[in-house]
Coordinates of C-alpha atoms in Angstrom, one line a residue:
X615 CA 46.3 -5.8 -5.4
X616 CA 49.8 -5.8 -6.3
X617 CA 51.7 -2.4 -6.2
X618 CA 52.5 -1.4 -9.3
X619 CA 52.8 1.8 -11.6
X620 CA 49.0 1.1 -12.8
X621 CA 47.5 -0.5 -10.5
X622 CA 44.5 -2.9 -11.4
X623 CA 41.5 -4.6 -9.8
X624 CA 38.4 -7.0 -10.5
X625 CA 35.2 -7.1 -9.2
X626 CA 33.7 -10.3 -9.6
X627 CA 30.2 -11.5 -9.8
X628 CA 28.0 -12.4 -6.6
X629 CA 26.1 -14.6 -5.8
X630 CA 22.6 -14.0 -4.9
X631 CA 21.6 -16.4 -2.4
X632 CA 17.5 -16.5 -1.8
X633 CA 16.3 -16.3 1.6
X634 CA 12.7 -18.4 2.1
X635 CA 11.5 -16.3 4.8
X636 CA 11.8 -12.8 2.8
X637 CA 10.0 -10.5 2.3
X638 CA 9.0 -10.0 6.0
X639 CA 7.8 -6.4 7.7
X640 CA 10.8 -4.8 9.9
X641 CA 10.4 -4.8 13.3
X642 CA 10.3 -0.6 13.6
X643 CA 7.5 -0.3 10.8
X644 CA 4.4 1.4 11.8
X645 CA 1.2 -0.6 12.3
X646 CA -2.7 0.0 12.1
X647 CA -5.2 0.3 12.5
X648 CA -5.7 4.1 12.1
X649 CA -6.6 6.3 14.8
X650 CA -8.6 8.7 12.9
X651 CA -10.1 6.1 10.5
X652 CA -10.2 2.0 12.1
X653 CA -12.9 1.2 9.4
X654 CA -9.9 2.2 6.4
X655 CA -7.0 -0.8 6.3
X656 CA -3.4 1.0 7.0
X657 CA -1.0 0.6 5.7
X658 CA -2.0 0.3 2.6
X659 CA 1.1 -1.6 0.3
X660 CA 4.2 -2.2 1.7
X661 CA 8.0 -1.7 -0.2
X662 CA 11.4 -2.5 0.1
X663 CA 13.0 0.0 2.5
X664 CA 15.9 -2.2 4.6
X665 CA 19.8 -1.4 3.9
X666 CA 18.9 0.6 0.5
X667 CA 21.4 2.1 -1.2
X668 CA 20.5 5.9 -1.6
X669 CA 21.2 9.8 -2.5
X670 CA 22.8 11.7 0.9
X671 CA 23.7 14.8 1.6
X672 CA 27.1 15.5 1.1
X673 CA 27.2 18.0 3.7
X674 CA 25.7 15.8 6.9
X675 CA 28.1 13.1 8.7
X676 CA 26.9 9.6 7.2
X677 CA 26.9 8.4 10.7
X678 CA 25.4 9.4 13.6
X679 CA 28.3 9.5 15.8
X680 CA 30.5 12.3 16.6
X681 CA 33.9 12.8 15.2
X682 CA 32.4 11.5 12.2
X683 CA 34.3 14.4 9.2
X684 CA 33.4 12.3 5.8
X685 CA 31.0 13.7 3.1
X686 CA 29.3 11.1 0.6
X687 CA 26.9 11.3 -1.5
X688 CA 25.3 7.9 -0.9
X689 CA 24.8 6.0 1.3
X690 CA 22.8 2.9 2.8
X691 CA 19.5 3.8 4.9
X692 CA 16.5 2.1 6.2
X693 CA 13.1 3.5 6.8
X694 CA 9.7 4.5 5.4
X695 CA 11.5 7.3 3.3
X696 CA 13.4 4.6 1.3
X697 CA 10.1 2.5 0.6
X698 CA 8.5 5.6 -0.7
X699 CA 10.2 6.4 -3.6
X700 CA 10.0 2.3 -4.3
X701 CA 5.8 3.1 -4.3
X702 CA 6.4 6.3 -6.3
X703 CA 8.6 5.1 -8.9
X704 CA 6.0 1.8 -9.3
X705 CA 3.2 4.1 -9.5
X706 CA 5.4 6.4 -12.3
X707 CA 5.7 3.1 -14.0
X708 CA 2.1 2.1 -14.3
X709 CA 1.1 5.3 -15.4
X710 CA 3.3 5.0 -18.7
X711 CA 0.5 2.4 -19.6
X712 CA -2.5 4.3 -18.4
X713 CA -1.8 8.3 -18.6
X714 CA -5.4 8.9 -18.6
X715 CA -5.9 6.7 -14.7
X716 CA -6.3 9.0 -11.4
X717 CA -4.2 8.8 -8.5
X718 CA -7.1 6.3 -7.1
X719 CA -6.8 3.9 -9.8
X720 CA -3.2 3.8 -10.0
X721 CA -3.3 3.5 -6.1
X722 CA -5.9 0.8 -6.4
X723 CA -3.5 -1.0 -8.9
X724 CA -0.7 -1.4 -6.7
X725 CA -3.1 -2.6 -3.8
X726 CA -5.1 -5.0 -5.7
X727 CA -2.0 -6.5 -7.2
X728 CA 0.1 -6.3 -4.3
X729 CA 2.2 -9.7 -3.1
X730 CA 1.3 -11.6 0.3
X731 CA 3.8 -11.4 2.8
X732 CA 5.3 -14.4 4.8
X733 CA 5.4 -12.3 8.8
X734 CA 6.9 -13.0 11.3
X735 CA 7.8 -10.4 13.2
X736 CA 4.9 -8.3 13.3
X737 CA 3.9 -7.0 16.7
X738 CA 0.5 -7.7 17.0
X739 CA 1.3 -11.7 16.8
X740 CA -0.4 -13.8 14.0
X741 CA -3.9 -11.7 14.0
X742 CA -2.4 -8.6 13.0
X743 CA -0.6 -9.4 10.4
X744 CA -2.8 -7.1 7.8
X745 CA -2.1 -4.3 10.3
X746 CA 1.6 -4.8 9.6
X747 CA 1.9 -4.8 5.7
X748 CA -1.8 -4.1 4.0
X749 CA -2.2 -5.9 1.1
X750 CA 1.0 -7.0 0.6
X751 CA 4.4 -6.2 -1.3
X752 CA 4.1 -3.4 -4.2
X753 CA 4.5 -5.9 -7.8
X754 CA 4.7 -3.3 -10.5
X755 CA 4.5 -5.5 -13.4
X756 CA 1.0 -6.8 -12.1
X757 CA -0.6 -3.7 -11.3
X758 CA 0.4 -2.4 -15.0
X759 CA -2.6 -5.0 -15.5
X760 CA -4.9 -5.2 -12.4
X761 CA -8.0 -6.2 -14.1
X762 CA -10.2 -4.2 -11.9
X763 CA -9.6 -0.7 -10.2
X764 CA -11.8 1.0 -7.4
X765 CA -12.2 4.9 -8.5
X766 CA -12.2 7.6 -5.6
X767 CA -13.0 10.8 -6.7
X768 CA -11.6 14.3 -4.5
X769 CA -15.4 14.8 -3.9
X770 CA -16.1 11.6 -1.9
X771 CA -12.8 12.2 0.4
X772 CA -14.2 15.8 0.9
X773 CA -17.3 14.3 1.9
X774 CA -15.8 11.8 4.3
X775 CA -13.9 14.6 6.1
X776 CA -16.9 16.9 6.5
X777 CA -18.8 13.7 8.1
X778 CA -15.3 13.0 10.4
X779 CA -16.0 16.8 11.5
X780 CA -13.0 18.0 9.9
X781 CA -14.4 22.2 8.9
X782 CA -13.2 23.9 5.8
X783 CA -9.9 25.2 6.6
X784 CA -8.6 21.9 8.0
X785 CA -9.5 20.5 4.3
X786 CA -8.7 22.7 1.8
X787 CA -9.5 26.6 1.0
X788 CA -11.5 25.3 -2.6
X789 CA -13.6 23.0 -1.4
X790 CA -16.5 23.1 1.1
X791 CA -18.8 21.7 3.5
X792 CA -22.2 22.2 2.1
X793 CA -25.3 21.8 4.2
X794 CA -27.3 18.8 3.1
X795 CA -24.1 17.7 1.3
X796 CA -24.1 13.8 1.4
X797 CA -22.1 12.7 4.1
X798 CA -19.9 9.1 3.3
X799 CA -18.6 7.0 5.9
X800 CA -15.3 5.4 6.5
X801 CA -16.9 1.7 5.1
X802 CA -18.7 3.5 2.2
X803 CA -15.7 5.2 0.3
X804 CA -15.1 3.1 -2.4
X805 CA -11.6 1.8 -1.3
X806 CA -9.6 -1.1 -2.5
X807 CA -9.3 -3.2 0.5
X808 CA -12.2 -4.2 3.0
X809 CA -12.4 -4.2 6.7
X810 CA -14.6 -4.1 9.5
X811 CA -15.1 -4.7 12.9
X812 CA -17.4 -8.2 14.0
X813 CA -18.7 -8.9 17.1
X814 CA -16.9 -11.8 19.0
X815 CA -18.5 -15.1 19.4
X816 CA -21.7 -13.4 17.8
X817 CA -23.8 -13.8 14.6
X818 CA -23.9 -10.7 12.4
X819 CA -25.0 -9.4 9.4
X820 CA -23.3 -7.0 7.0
X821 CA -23.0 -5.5 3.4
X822 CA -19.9 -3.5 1.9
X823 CA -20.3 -2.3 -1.3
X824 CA -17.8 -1.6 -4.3
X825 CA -17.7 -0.5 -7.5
X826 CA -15.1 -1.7 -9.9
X827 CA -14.3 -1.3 -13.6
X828 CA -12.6 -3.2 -16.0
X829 CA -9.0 -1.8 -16.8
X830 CA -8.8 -3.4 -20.0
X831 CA -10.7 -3.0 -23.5
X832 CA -11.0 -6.9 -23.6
X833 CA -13.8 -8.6 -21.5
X834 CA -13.1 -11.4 -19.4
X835 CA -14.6 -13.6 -16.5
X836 CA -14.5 -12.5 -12.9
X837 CA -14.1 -15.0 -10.7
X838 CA -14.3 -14.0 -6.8
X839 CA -12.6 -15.7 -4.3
X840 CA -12.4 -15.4 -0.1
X841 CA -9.3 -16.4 1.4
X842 CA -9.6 -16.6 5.2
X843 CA -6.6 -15.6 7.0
X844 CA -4.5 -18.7 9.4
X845 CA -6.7 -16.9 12.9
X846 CA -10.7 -17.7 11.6
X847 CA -12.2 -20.6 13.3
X848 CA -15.4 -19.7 11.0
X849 CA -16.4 -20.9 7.8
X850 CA -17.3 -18.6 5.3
X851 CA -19.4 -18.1 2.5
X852 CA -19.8 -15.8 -0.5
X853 CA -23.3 -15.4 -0.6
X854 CA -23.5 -13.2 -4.0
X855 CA -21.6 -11.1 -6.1
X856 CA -24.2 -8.6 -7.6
X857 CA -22.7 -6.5 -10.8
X858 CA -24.7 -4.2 -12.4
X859 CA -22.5 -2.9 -16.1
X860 CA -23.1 0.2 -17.7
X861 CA -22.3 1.7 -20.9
X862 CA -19.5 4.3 -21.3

């Protein structure tokens, strides 16, 4: 910059330069399966949170070190805090085309439609990659139009908690525990993603059951498909696909 009365300068345009192995879980991201719950995937969806350019507080140091006197008001972070508002702002987004969808089926949405991710750096090795990211990178534009969405209501998660032995006050002061109430386990609620636990080098036999609705007015085929992850030395089948419709 030449020094001058009214000095002048030019930012120029990047280049964005793709990187084939993106986007891949960071090292310090928490895994599952959950303690409380093994039978429910966690994480569910996973979001961009490395070197994000965010809102700070102008009165705390920007670094960590001491001697450190500067105020800004943003600054670059890393961290579950900065995929969150990624996942809240997608799930604002798809809600601008369906006001009238819960919580569940906007959360269904982003997990349905989510985007596989290429790990490598998970800690559990090559069989817990699911453990690492869920389903997969949020895709907003997709889950604006998932095709199907998997409805929770707040009764069925009361009812999983009272069968987890979780009492009244630990839930919430409105609801309760009644007796004879009908208790739901982990591989009943009616989540998005599947999982459960098979015995090793033995036969088994097991049924999970969902119910889905359409998210559009349209009709259109359904078409299920099983991908088996990289790790299965089985061959699987899809036996059946039962669907029983229902006016509304």
């Amino acid at each position: 910059m030449v020094l001058r009365r009214n000095p002048q300068g030019r930012i120029v345009k990047g280049e964005t330069v793709p990187d084939p192995t993106s986007p891949v879980t960071a090292s310090f991201s928490s895994s599952g399966p959950s303690v409380m719950t093994p039978d429910i995937m966690k994480p569910d969806v996973s979001a961009p949170g490395i070197d994000i350019l965010a809102a700070y507080p102008p009165d705390v140091p920007p670094t960590k070190g001491g001697g450190d006197d500067r105020s800004v008001r943003f600054n670059v972070l890393s961290g579950t805090s900065m995929s969150c508002p990624h996942v809240a702002g997608a799930a604002a987004y798809v809600k601008t085309f369906h006001p009238d969808w819960s919580s569940s089926a906007v959360k269904s949405a982003l997990m349905t439609t989510a985007s596989k991710i290429r790990d490598t750096t998970t800690k559990g090795g090559p069989s817990g990659l699911e453990f690492s990211y869920g389903s997969g990178q949020i895709n907003p534009l997709k889950a604006a139009n998932p095709g199907l969405i998997y409805e929770i209501t707040k009764d069925d998660y009361v009812n999983l908690l009272c069968s987890l032995g979780f009492d009244v006050r630990s839930i919430d002061r409105n609801s309760t525990c009644p007796k004879g109430a009908k208790s739901i386990t982990e591989a009943e609620l009616n989540y998005p993603s599947l999982i459960f636990k098979a015995p090793v080098s033995k036969p088994f036999k097991l049924a999970l059951n969902r119910t889905a609705q359409m998210s559009g007015l349209q009709p259109r085929p359904i078409r299920p498909k099983l991908l088996a992850p990289p790790t299965s030395t089985s061959l699987w089948f899809l036996r059946s696909f039962p669907l029983s419709p229902s006016p509304r």
